[in-house]
Short mmCIF file of C-alpha atoms in Angstrom, two decimals:
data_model
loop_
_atom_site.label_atom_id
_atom_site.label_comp_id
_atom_site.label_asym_id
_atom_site.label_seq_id
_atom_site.Cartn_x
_atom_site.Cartn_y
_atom_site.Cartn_z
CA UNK A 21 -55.45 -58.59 -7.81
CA UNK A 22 -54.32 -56.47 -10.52
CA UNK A 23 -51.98 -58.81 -11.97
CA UNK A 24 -55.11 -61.21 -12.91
CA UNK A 25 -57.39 -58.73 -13.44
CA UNK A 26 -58.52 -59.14 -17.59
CA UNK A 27 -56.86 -56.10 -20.18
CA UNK A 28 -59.66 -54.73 -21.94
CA UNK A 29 -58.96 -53.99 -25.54
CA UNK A 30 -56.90 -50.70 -26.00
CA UNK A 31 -54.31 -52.62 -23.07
CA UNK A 32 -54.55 -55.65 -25.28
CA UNK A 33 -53.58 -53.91 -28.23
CA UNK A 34 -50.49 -51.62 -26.55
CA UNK A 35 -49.33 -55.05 -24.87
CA UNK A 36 -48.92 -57.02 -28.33
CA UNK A 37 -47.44 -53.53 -29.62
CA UNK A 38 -44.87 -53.39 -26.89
CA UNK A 39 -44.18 -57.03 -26.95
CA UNK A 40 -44.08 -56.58 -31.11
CA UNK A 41 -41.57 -53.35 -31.15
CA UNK A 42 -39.48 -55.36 -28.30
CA UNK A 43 -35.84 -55.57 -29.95
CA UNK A 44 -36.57 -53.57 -33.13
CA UNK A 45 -36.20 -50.15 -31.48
CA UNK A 46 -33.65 -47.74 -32.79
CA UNK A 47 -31.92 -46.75 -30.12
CA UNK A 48 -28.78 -44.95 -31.60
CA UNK A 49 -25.09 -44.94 -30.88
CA UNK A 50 -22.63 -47.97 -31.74
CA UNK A 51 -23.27 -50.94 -29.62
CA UNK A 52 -26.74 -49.19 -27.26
CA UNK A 53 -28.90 -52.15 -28.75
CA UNK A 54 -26.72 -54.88 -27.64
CA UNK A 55 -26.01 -52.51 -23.99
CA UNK A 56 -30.05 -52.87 -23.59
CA UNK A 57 -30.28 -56.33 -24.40
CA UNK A 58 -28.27 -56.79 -21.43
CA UNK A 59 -29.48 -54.48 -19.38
CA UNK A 60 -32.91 -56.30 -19.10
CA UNK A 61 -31.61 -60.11 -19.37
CA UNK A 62 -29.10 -59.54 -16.68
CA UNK A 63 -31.70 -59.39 -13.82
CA UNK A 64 -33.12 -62.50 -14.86
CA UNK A 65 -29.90 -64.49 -14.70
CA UNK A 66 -29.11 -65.58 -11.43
CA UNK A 67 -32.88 -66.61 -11.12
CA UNK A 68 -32.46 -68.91 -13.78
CA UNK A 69 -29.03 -70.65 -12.08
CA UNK A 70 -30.92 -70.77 -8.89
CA UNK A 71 -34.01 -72.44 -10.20
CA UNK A 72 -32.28 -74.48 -12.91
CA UNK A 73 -29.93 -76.39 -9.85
CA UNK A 74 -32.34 -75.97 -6.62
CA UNK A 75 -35.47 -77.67 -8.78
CA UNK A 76 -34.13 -81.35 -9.03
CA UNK A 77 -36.84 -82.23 -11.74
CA UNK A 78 -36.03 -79.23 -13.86
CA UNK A 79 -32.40 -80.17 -13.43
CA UNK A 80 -33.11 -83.59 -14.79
CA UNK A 81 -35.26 -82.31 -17.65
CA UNK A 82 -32.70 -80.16 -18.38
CA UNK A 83 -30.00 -82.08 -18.40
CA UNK A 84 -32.28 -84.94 -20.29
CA UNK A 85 -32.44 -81.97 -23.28
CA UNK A 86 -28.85 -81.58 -23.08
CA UNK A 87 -28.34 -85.22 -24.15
CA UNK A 88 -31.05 -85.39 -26.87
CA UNK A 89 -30.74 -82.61 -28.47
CA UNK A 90 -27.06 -81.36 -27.95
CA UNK A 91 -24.39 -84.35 -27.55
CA UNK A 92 -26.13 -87.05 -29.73
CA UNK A 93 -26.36 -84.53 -32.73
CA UNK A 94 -22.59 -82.72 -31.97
CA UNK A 95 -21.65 -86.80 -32.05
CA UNK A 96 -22.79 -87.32 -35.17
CA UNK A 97 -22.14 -83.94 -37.03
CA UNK A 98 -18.35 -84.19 -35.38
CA UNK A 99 -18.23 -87.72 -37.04
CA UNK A 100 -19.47 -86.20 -40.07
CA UNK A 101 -17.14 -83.34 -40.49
CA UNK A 102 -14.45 -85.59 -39.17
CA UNK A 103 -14.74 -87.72 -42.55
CA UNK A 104 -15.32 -85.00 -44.70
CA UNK A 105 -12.61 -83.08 -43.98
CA UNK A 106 -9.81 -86.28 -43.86
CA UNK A 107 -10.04 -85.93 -39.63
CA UNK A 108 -8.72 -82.19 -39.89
CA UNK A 109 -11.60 -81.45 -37.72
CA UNK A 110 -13.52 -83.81 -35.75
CA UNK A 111 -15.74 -84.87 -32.62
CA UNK A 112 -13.25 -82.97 -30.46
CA UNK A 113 -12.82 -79.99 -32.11
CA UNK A 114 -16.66 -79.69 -31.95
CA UNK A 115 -16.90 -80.43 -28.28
CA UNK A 116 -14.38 -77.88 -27.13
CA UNK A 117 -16.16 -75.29 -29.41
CA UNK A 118 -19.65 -76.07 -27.82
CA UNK A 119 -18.00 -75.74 -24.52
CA UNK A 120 -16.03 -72.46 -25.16
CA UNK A 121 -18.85 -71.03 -26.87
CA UNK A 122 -21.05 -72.05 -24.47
CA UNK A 123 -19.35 -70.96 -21.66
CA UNK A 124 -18.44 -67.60 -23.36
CA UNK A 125 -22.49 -66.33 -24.49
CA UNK A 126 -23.75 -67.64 -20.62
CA UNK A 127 -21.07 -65.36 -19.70
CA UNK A 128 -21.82 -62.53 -22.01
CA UNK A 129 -24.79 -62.70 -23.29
CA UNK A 130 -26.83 -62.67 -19.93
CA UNK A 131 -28.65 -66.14 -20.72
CA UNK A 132 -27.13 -68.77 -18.94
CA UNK A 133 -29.38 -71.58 -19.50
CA UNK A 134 -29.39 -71.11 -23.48
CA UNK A 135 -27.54 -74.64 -25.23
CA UNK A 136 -25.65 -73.88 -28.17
CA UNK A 137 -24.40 -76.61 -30.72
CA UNK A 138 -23.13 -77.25 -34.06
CA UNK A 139 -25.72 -76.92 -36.75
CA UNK A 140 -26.06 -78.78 -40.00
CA UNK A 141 -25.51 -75.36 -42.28
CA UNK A 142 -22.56 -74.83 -40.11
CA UNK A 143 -21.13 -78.56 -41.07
CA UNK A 144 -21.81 -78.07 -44.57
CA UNK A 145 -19.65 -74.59 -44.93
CA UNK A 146 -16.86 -75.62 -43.18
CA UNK A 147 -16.63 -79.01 -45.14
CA UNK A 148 -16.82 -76.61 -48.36
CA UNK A 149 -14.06 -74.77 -46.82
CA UNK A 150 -11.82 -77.92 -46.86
CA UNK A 151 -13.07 -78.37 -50.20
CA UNK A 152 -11.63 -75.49 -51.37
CA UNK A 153 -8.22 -75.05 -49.55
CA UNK A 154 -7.75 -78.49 -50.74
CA UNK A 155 -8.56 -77.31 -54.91
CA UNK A 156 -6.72 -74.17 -54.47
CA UNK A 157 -3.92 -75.45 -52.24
CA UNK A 158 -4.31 -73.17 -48.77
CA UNK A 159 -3.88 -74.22 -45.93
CA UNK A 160 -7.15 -75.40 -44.30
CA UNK A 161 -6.44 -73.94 -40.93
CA UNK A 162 -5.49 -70.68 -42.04
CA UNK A 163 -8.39 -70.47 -44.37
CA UNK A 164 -11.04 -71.49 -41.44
CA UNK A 165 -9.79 -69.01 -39.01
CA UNK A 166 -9.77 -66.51 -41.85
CA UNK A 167 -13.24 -66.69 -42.51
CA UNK A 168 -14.10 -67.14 -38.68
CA UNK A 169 -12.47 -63.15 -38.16
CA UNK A 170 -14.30 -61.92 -40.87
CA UNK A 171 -17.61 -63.42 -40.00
CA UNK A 172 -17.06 -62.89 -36.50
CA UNK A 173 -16.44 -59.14 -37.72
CA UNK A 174 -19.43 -58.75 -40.01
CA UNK A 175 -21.44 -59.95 -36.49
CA UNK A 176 -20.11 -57.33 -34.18
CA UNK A 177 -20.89 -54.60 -37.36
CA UNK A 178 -24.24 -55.79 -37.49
CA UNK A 179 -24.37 -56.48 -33.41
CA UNK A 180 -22.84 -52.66 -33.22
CA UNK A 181 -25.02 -50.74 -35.51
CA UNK A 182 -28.87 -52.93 -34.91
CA UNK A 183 -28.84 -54.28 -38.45
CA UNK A 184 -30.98 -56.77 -36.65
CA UNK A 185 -33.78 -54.54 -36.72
CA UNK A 186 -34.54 -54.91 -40.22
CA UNK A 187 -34.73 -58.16 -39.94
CA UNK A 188 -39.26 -57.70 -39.94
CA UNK A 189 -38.17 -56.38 -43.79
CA UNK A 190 -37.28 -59.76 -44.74
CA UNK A 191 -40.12 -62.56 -45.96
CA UNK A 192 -39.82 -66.19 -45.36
CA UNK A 193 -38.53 -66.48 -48.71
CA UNK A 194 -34.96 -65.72 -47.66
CA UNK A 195 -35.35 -68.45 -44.94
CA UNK A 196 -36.76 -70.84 -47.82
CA UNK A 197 -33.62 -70.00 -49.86
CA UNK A 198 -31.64 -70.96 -46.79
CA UNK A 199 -33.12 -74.29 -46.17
CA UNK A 200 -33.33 -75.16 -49.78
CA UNK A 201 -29.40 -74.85 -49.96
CA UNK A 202 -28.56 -76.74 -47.02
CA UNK A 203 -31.02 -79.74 -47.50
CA UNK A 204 -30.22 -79.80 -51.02
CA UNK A 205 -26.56 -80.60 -49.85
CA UNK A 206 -27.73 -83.22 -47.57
CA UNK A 207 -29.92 -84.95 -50.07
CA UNK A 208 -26.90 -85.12 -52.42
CA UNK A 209 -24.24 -86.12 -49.85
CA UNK A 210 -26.76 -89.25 -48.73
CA UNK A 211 -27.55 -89.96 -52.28
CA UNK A 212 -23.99 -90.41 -53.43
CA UNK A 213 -22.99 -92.01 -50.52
CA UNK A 214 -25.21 -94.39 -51.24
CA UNK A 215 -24.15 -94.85 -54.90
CA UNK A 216 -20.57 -94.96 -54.01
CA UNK A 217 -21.35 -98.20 -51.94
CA UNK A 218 -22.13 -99.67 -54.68
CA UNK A 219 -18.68 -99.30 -56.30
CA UNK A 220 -16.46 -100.13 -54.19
CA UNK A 221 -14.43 -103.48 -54.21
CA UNK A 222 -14.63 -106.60 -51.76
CA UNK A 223 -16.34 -109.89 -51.28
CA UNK A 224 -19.38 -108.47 -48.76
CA UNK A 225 -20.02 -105.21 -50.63
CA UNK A 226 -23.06 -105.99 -52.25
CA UNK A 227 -24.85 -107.00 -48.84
CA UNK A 228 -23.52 -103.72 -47.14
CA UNK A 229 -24.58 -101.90 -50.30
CA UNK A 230 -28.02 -103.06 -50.25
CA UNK A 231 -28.02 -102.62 -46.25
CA UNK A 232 -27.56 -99.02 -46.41
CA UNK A 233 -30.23 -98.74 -49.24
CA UNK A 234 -32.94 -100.18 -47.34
CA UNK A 235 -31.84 -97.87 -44.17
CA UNK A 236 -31.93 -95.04 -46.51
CA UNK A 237 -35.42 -96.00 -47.67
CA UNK A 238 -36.36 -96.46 -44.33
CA UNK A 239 -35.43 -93.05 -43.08
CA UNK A 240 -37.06 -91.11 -46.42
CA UNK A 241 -40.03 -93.20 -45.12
CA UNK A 242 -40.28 -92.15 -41.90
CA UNK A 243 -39.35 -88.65 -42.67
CA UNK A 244 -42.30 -88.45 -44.87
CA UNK A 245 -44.34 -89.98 -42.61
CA UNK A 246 -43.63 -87.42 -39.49
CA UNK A 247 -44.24 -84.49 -42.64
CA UNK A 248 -48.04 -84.71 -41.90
CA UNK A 249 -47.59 -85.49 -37.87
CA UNK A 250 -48.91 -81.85 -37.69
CA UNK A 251 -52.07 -83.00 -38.29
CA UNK A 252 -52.57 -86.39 -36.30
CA UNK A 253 -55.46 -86.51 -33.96
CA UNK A 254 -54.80 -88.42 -30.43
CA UNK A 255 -57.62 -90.49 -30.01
#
């Protein structure tokens, strides 16, 4: 067959070129990027529905993802944010924005199977947002849905013009910065949480205190345990 028949190597090598200049074509025009994007995922959607609910087992995978890696973490950031922000935002703001969002990109952006959630980096800019309407006295609400039209703006400049493309310019240092800022916030968050315990008044705070410093221990443990789980062997 000519589908299975092997590439030699000038195919190889235009194959991984196509597949390597696929979305970082210049294509011209406001918005012709995003109109091709669609263009070739659209094809490919109702395929995906009819697979995803027809194939029981994939259904139950699926839906077995959806729980692990979507509702437990939106639980727990939505508790999160809930405290930080004094309940201004919580689990059910979070919820309906995973479902409107959700609902909206399958809609839009020709991949209906694709699960979005809350993200930590997410979490930790909208608590600094309550952080500073609180220190500079605006109101909260105002303030988020300030920033959410200009960021939703910047997105359709870069969405409308292909900024994306020069994305391949960029090293993994920019990620690095990234991830350095948002763990560094976590790390100090859990830290002084942890401190804080200790501070408080009542009769059983010292047990609760010393509770949540073993869990914390326990978790840095395991954390740095899994670091190297790239390079267990399986006996």
């Amino acid at each position: 067959s000519p589908l299975l028949r092997p590439l030699n190597d000038s195919e190889t090598r235009r194959s991984l070129s196509a597949e390597e200049d696929e979305g970082f074509l210049a294509f011209g025009g406001a918005c012709c990027g995003v109109a091709d994007d669609f263009r070739r995922r659209a094809p490919f959607c109702a395929a995906a529905l009819a697979l995803s609910l027809c194939e029981f087992h994939i259904f139950r995978q699926f839906g077995l993802f959806m729980a692990l890696a979507t509702l437990f973490s939106t639980v727990a950031l939505g508790a999160l944010i809930q405290k930080q922000t004094d309940a201004r935002i919580g689990l059910s703001e979070y919820l309906l924005m995973n479902s409107c969002a959700g609902v909206a990109h399958a809609l839009l952006g020709a991949q209906p199977l694709l699960v979005l959630r809350p993200t930590g980096p997410i979490t930790a800019i909208v608590q600094k947002l309550s952080d500073l309407a609180d220190r500079f006295g605006l109101d909260f609400f105002e303030y988020l849905g300030a920033t959410g039209v200009c960021v939703s703006g910047l997105m359709l400049l870069v969405a409308a013009t292909e900024l994306s493309r020069h994305i391949r310019r960029l090293t993994p240092f920019t990620h690095e910065i990234f991830a350095c800022f948002v763990c560094s916030i976590y790390v100090h968050d859990g830290v002084a949480d942890v401190v804080d315990r200790f501070h408080t008044g009542g009769s059983d705070t010292d047990g609760r205190s010393i509770f949540a410093t073993n869990l914390a221990l326990l978790t840095l443990a395991v954390a740095w345990g899994l670091h190297g789980a790239h390079g267990w062997r399986a006996l």
